[in-house]
mmCIF file of C-alpha atoms in Angstrom:
data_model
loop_
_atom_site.group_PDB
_atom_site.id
_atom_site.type_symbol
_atom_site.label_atom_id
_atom_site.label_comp_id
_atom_site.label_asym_id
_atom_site.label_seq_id
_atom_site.Cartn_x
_atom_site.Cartn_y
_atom_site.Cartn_z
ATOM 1 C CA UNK A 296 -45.321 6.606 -44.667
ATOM 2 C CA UNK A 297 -46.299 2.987 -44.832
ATOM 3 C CA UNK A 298 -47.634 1.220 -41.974
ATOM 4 C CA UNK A 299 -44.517 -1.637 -41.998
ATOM 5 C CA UNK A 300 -42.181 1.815 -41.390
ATOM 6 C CA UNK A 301 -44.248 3.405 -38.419
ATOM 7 C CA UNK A 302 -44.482 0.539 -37.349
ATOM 8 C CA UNK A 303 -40.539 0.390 -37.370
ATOM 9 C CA UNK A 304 -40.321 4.240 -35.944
ATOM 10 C CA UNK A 305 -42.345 3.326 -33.340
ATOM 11 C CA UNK A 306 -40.798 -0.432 -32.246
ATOM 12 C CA UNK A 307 -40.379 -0.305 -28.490
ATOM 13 C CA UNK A 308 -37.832 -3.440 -28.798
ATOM 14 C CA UNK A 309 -35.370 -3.164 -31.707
ATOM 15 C CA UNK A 310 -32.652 -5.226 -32.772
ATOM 16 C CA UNK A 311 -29.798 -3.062 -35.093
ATOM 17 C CA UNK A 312 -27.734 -5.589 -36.997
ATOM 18 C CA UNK A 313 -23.831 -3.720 -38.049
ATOM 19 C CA UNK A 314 -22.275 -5.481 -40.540
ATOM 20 C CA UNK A 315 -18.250 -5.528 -41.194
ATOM 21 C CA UNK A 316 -18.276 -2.959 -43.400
ATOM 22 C CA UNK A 317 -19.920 -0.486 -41.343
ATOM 23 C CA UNK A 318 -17.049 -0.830 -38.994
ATOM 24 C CA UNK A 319 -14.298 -1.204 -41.424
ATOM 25 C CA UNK A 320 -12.643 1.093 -43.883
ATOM 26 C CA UNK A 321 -12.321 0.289 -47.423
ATOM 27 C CA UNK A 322 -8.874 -1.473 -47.268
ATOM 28 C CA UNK A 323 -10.706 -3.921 -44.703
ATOM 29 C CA UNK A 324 -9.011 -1.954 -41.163
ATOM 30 C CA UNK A 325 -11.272 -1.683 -38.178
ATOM 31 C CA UNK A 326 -12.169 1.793 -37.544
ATOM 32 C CA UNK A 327 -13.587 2.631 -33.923
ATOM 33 C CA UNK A 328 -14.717 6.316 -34.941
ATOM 34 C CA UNK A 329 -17.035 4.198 -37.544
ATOM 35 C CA UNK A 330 -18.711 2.440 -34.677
ATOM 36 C CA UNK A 331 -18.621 5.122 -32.437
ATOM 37 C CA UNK A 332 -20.607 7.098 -34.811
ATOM 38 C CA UNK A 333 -23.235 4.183 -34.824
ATOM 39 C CA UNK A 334 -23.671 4.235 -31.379
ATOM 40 C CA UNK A 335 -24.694 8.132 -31.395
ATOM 41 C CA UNK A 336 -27.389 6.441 -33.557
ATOM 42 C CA UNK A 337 -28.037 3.782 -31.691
ATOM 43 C CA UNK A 338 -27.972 6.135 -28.388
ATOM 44 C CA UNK A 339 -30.569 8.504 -29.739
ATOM 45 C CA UNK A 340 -32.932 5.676 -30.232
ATOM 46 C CA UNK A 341 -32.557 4.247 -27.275
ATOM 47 C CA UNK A 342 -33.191 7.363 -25.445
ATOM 48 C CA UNK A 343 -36.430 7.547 -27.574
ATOM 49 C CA UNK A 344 -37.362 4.712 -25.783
ATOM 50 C CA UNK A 345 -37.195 1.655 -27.566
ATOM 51 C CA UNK A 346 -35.029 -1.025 -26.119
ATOM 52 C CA UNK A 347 -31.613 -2.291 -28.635
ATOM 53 C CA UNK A 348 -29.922 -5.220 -29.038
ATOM 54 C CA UNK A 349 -26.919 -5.280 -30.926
ATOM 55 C CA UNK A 350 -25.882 -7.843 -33.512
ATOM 56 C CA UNK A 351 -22.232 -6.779 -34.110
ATOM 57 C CA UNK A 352 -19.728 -8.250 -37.027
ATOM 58 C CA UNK A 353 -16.153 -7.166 -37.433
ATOM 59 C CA UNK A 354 -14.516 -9.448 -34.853
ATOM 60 C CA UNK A 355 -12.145 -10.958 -37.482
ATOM 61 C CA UNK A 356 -11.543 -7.710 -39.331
ATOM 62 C CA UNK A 357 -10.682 -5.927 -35.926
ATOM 63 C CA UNK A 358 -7.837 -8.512 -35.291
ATOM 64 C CA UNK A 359 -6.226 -8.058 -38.160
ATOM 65 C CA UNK A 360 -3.731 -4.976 -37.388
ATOM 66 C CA UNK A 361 -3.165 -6.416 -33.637
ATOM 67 C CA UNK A 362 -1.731 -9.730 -35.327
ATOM 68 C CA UNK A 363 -0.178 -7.555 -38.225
ATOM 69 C CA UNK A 364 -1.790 -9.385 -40.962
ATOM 70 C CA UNK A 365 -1.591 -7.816 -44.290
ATOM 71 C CA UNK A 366 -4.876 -8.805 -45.008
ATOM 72 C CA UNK A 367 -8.669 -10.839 -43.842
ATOM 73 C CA UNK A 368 -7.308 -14.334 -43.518
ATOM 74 C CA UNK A 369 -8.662 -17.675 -45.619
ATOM 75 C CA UNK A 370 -7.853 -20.360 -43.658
ATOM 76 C CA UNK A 371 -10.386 -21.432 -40.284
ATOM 77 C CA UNK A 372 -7.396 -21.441 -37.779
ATOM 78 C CA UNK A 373 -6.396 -18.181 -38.836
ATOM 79 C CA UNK A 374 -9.521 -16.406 -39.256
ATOM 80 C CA UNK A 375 -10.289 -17.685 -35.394
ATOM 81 C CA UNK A 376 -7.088 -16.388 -33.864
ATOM 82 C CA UNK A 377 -8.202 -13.224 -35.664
ATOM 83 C CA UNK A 378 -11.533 -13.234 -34.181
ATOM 84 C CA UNK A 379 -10.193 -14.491 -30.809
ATOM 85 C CA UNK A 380 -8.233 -11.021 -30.859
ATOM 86 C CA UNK A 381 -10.350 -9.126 -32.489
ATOM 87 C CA UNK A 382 -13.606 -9.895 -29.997
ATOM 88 C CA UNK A 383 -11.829 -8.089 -27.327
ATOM 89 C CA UNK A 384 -11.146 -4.904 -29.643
ATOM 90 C CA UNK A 385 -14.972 -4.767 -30.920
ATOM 91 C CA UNK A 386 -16.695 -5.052 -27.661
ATOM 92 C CA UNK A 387 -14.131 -2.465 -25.603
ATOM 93 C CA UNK A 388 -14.688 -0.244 -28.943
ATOM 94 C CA UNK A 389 -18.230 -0.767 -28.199
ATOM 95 C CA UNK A 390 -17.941 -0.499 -24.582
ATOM 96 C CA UNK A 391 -15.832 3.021 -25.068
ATOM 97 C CA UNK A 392 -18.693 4.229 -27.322
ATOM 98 C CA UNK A 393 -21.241 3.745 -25.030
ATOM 99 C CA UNK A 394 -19.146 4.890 -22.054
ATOM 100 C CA UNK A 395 -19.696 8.542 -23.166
ATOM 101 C CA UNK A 396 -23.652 7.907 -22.256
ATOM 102 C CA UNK A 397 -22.890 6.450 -18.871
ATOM 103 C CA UNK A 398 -24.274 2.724 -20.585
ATOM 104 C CA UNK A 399 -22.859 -0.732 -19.506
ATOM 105 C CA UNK A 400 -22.295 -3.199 -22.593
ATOM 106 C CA UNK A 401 -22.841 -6.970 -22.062
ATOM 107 C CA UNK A 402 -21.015 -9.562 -24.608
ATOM 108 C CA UNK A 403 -22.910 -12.422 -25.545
ATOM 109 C CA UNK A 404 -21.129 -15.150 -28.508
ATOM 110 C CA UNK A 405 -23.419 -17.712 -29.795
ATOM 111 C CA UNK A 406 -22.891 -20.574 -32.044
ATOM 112 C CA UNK A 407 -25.538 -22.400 -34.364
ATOM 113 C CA UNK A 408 -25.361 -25.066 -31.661
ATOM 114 C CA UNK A 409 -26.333 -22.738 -29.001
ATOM 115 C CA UNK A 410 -29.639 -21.922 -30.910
ATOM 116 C CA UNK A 411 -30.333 -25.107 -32.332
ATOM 117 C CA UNK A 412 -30.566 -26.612 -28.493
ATOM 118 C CA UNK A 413 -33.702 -26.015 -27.190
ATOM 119 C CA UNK A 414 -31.879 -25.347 -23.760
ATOM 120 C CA UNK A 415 -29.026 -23.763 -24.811
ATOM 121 C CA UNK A 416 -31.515 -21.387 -27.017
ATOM 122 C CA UNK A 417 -33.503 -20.592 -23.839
ATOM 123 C CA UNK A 418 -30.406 -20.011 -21.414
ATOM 124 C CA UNK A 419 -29.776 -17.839 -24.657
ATOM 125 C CA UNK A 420 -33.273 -15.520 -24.564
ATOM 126 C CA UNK A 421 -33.322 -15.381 -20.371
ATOM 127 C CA UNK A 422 -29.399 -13.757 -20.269
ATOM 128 C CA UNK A 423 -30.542 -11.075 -23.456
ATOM 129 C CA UNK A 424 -33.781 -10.605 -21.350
ATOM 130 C CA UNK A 425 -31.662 -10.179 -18.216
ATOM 131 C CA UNK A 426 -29.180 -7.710 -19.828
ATOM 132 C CA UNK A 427 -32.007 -5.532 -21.316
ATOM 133 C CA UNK A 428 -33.842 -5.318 -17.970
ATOM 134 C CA UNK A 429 -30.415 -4.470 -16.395
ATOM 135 C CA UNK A 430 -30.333 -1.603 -18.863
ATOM 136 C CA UNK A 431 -27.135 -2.745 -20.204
ATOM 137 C CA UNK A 432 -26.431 -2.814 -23.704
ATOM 138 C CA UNK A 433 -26.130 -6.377 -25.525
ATOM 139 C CA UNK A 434 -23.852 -6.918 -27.919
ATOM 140 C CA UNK A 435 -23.996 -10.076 -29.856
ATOM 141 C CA UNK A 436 -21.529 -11.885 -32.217
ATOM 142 C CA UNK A 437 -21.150 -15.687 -33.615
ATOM 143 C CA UNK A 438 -18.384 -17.216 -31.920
ATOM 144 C CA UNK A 439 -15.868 -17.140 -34.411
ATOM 145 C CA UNK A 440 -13.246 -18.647 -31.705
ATOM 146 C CA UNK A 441 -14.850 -21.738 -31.540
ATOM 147 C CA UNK A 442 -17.356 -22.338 -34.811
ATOM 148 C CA UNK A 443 -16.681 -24.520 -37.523
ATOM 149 C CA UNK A 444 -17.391 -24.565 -40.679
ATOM 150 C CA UNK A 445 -20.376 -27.174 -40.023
ATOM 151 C CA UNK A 446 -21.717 -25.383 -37.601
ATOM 152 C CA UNK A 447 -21.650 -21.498 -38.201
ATOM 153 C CA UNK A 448 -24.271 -19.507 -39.274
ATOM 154 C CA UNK A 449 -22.978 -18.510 -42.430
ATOM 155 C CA UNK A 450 -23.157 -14.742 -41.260
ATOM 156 C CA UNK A 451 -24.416 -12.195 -39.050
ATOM 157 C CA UNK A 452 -27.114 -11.600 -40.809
ATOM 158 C CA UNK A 453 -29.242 -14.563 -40.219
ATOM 159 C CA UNK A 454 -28.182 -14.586 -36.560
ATOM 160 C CA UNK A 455 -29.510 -11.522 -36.507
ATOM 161 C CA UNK A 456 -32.843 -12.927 -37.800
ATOM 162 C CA UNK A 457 -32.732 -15.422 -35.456
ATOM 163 C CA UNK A 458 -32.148 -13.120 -32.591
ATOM 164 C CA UNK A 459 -34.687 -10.890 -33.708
ATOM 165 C CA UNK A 460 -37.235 -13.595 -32.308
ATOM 166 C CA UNK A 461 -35.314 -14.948 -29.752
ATOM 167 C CA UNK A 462 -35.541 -11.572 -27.738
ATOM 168 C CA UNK A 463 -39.369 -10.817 -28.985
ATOM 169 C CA UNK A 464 -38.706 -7.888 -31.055
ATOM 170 C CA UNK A 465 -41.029 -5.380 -33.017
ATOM 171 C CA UNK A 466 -38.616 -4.980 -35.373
ATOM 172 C CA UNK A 467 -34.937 -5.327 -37.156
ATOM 173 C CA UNK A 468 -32.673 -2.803 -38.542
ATOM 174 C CA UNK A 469 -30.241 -4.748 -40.851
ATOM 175 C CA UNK A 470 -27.348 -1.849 -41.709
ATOM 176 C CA UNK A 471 -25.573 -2.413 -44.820
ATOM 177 C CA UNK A 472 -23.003 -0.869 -47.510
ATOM 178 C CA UNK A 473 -25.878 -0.346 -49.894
ATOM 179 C CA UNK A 474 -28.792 1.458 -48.823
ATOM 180 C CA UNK A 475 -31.482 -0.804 -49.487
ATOM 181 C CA UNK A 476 -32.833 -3.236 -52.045
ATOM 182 C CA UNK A 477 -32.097 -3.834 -55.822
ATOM 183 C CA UNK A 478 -33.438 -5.759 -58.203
ATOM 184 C CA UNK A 479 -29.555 -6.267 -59.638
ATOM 185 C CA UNK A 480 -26.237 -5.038 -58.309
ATOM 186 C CA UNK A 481 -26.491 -0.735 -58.278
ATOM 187 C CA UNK A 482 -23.006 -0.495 -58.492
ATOM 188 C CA UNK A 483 -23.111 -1.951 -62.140
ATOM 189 C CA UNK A 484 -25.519 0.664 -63.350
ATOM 190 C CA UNK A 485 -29.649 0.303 -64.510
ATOM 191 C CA UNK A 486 -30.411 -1.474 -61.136
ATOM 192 C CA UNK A 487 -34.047 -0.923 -59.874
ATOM 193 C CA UNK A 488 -34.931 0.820 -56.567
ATOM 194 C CA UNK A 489 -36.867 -1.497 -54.582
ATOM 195 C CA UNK A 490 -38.601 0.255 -51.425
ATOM 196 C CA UNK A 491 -41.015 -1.884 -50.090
ATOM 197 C CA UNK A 492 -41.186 -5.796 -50.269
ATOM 198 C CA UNK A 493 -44.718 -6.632 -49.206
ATOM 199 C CA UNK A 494 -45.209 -10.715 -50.965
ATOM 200 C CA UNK A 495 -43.201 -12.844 -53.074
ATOM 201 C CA UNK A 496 -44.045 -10.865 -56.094
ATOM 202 C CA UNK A 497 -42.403 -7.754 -55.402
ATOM 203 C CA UNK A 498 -38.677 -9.793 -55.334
ATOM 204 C CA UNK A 499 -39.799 -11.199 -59.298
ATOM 205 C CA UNK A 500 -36.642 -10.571 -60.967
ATOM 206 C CA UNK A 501 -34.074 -9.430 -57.930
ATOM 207 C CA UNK A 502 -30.845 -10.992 -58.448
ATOM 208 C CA UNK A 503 -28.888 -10.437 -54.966
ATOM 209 C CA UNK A 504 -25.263 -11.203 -54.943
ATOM 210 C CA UNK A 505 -22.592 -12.691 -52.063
ATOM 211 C CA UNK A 506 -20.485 -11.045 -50.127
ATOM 212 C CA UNK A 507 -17.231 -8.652 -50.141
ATOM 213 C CA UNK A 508 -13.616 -9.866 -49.057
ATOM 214 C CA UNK A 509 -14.466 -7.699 -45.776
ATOM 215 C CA UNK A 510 -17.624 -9.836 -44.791
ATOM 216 C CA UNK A 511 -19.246 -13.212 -45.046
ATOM 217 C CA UNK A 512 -22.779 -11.818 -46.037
ATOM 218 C CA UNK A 513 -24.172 -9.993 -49.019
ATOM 219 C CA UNK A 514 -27.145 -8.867 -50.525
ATOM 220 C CA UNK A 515 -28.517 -12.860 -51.066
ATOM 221 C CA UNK A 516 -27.825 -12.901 -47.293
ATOM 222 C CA UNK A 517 -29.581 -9.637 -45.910
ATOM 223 C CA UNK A 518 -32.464 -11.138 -48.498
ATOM 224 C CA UNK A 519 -32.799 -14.357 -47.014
ATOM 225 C CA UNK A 520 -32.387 -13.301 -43.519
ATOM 226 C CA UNK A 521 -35.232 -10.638 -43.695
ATOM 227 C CA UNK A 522 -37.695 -12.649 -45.160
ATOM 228 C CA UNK A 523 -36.810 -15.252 -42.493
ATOM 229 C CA UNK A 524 -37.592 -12.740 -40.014
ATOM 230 C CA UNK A 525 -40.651 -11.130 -41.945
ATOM 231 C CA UNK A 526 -41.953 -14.860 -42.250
ATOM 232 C CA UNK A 527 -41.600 -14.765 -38.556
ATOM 233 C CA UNK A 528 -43.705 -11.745 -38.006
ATOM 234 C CA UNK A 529 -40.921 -9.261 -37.343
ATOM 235 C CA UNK A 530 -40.835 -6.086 -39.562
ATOM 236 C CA UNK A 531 -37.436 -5.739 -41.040
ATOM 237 C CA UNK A 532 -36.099 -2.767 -42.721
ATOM 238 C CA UNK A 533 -32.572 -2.876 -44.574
ATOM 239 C CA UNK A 534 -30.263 0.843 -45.143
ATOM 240 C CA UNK A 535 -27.098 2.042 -45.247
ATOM 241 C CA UNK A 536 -24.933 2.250 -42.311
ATOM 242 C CA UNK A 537 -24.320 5.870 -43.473
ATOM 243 C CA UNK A 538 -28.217 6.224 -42.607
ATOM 244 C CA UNK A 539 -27.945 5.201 -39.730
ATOM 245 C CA UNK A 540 -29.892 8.052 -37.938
ATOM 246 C CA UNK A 541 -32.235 8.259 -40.220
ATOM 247 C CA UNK A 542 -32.953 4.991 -40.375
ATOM 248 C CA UNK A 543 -33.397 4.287 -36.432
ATOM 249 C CA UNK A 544 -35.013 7.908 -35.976
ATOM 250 C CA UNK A 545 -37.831 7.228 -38.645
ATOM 251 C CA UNK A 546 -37.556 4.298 -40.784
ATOM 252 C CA UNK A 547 -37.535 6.907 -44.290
ATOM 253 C CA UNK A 548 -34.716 5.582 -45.541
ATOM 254 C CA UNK A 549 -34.201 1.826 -47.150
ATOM 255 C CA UNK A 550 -36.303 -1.410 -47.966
ATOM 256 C CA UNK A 551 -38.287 -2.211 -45.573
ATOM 257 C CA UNK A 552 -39.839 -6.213 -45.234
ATOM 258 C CA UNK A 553 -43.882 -6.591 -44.508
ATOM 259 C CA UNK A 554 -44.045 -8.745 -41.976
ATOM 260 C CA UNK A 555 -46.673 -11.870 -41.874
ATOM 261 C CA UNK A 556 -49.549 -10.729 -40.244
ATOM 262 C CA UNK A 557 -49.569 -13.371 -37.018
ATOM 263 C CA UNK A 558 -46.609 -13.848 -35.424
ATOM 264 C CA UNK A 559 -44.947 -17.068 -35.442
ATOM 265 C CA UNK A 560 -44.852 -18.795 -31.594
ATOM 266 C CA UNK A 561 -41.283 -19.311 -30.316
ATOM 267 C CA UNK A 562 -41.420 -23.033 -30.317
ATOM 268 C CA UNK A 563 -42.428 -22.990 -34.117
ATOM 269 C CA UNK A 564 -40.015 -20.805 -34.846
ATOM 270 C CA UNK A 565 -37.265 -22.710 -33.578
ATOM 271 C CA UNK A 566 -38.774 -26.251 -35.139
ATOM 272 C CA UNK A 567 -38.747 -24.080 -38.625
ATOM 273 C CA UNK A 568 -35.281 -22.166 -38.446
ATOM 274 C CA UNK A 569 -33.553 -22.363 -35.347
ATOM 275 C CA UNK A 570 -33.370 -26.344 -34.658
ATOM 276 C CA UNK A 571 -30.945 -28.694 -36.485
ATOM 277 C CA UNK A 572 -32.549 -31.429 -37.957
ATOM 278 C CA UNK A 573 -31.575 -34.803 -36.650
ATOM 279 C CA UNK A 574 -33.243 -37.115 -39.569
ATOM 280 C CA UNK A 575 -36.210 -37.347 -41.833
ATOM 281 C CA UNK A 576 -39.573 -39.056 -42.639
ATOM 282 C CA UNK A 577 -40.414 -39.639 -45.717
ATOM 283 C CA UNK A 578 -44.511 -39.564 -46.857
ATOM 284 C CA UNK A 579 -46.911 -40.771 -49.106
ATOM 285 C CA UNK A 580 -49.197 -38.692 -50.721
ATOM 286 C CA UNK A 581 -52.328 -38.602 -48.586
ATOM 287 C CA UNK A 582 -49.509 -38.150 -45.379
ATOM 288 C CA UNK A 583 -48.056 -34.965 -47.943
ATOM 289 C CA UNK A 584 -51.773 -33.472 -48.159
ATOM 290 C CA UNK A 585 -52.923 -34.043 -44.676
ATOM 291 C CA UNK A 586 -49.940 -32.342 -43.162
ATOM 292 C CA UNK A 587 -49.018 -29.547 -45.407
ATOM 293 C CA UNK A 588 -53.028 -28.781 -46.843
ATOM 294 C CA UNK A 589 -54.826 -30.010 -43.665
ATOM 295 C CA UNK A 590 -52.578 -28.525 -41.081
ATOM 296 C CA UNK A 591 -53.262 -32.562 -39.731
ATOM 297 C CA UNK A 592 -50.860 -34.743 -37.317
ATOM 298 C CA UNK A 593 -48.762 -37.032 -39.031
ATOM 299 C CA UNK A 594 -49.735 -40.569 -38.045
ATOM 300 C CA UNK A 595 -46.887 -43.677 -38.696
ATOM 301 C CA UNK A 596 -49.511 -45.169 -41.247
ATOM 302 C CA UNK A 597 -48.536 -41.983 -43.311
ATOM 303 C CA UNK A 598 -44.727 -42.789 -43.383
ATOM 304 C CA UNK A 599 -43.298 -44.732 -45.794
ATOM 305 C CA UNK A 600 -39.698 -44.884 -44.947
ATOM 306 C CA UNK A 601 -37.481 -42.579 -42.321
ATOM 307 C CA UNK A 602 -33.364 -42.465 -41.531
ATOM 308 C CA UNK A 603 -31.395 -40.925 -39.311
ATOM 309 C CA UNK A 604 -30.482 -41.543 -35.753
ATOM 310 C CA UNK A 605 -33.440 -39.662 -34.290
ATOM 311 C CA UNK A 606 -34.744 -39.544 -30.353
ATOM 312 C CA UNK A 607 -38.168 -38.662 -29.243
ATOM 313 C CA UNK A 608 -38.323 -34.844 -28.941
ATOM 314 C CA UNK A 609 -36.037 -34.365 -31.605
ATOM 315 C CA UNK A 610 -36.729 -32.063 -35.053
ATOM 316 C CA UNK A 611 -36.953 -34.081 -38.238
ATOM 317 C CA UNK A 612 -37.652 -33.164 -41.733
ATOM 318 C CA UNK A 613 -40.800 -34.313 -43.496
ATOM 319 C CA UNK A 614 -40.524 -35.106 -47.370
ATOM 320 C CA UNK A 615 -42.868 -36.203 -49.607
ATOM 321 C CA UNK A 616 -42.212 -39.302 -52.296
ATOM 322 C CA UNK A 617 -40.005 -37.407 -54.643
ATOM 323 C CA UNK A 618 -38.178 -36.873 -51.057
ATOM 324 C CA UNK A 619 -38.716 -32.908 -51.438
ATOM 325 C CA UNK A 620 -38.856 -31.248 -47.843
ATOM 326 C CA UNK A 621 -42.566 -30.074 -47.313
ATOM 327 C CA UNK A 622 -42.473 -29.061 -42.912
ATOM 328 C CA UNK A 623 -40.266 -29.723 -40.234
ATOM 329 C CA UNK A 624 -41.999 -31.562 -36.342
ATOM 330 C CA UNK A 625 -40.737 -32.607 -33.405
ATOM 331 C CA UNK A 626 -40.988 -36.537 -33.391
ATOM 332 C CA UNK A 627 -42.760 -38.366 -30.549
ATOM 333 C CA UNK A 628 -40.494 -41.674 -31.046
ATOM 334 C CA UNK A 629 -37.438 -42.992 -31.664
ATOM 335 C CA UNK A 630 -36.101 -43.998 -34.707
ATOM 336 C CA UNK A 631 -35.696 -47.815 -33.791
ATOM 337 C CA UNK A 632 -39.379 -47.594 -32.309
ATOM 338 C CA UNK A 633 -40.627 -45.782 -35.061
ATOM 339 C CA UNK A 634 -39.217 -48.229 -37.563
ATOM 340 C CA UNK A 635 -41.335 -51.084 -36.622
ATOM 341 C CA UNK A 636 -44.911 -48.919 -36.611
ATOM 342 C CA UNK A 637 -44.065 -47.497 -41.012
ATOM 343 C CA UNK A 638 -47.773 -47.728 -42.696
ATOM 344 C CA UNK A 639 -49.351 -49.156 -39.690
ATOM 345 C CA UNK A 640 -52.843 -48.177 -38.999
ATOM 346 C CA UNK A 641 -52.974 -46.694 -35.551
ATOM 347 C CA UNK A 642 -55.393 -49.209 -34.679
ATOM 348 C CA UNK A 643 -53.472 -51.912 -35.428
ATOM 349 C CA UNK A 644 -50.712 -50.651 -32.507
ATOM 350 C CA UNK A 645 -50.346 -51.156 -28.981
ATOM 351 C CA UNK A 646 -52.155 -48.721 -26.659
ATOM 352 C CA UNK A 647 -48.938 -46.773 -25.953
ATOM 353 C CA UNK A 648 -48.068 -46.182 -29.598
ATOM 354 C CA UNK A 649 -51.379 -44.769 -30.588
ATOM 355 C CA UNK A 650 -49.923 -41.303 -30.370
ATOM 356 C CA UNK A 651 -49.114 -39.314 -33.949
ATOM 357 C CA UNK A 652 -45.783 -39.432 -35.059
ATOM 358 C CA UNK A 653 -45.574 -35.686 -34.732
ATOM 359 C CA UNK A 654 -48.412 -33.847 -33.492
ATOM 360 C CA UNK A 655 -50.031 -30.829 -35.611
ATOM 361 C CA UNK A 656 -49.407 -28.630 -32.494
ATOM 362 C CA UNK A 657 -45.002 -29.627 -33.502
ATOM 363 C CA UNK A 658 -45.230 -29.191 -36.721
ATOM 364 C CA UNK A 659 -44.343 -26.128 -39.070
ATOM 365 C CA UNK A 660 -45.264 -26.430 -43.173
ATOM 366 C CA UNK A 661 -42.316 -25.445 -45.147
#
């Protein structure tokens, strides 16, 4: 066994991410025995000791027979008085399953906002701390109810990712309808087994594909949201639903994601994935070199042209000439302020505007 899987078996904090077709049969109908058979899984690793959080799709699909709908709606108003009554079926479903164990469940919905706040992303990590040391279960979901199109993120998967960090976890168990990585679709025929992704190189030639009429992920999704967590230092394995126990019990099964070998800190994290960006700088060369190469601060003599209605403490994009994105900082200044110091030598400023533009310490290479 690899060291990326023991080091999955033996995770003492585990987040288990259940997509909608783990929970769904194949005409698209929540089924509760489904998830009830997940938390067995879940239960038996939890007894093993490891602490779980739940990331939990199906909200939409599970209010689909309750508003007699012949089918997963298209339109946004639709879809959110779906998941308005579906979000009390999944977590009593969830609730029910756990029951059996004597276990509490906790419900916690979270937007793209609610991570991309600093604040909000904090109140965020203290409640799933809270629920774990209260030895109740968390289950979390996007809020469907109230997320936009603007403002989702895209699908459970990434939240998962992003959750995976927030709650300082050894590992993530993404649960799928495929059990694990191909390099094309297996369900077209001569697709590659892919068991271990340890760099770059071993995805040469993976074409992933979107999602089912059930779900809003799919394979490009699962893909991009466990390298995102991999990149954060979080070792990610993706399997079948149907493997569920095996998966949990002792990582066999699946693809499982090498994780980079220092973990990420939480504030660079959230300046590389979790924060929205509220405007960009734009670099010259040297500015490109000394930031991305040199791991330097970005002084204003660097910058040769910014937009965006930015505030001090805000995340910003940094691009180079050809206006490519190259790292992500928190800016010191304002935009207005900021506007008046472009290509000035610090020693040509005011005392109180000596400071870098972003400092090295906010600043994450992209």
């Amino acid at each position: 066994m690899s060291k990326y899987r023991e080091a999955i078996r033996t995770a003492r904090s585990v987040v288990v991410k259940v997509g909608t077709t783990a929970l769904t049969t194949p005409s698209g109908m929540f089924d509760a025995s489904r998830l009830a058979r997940l938390a067995d899984a879940i239960e038996g690793r939890m007894k093993a000791g490891s602490d779980v959080v739940i990331v939990s799709s199906g909200s939409i699909a599970a209010g689909i027979e309750p508003l007699r709908l012949s089918k997963r709606p298209t339109d946004l108003a639709t879809k959110q008085a779906a998941a308005s009554v579906g979000q009390v079926a999944l977590v009593n479903a969830w609730s029910t399953a756990f029951a059996r164990y004597d276990r509490v469940v906790g419900q916690v919905l979270l937007t793209a906002h609610d991570i991309s706040e600093r604040v909000s992303h904090t109140n965020a990590q203290r409640t799933l701390d809270r629920l774990r040391a209260l030895h109740a279960v968390a289950i979390v979901n996007e809020n469907d109810t109230v997320a936009t199109n603007e403002i989702r993120f895209g699908d459970n998967d990434r939240l998962s990712a992003l959750v995976a960090h927030l709650v300082g976890a050894d590992a993530l168990v993404l649960l799928s309808d495929i059990d694990g990585l191909y390099d094309a679709d297996p369900r077209k025929g001569n697709a590659r087994f892919i068991p271990e992704v340890a760099g770059p190189d071993d995805l040469d030639g993976v074409v992933a594909g979107t999602g089912s009429h059930l779900g809003t992920g799919g394979m490009a999704s699962k893909l991009s949201s466990a390298l995102l967590a991999a990149d954060a230092g979080v070792p990610v394995l993706l399997a079948a639903a149907s493997d569920v126990a095996t998966a949990l019990k002792d990582a066999s099964v699946g693809t499982v994601f090498a994780p980079r070998p220092e973990r990420m800190s939480a504030r660079k994290f959230w300046v590389r994935y979790a924060a929205e960006s509220a405007g960009a700088l734009t670099l010259d060369e040297g500015a490109v070199r000394a930031v991305v190469r040199q791991r330097r601060s970005l002084l204003p003599a660097g910058i040769i042209a910014l937009s965006g209605r930015f505030y001090g403490g805000d995340v910003v994009e940094l691009r180079g000439p050809d206006e490519t994105m190259v790292a992500r900082g928190v800016v010191a200044y304002d935009a207005t302020e900021l506007a008046g110091m472009l290509g000035r030598s610090t020693s040509d400023l005011p005392a109180e505007l000596r400071r870098p533009a972003v400092h090295a310490d906010d600043l994450v290479a992209v």
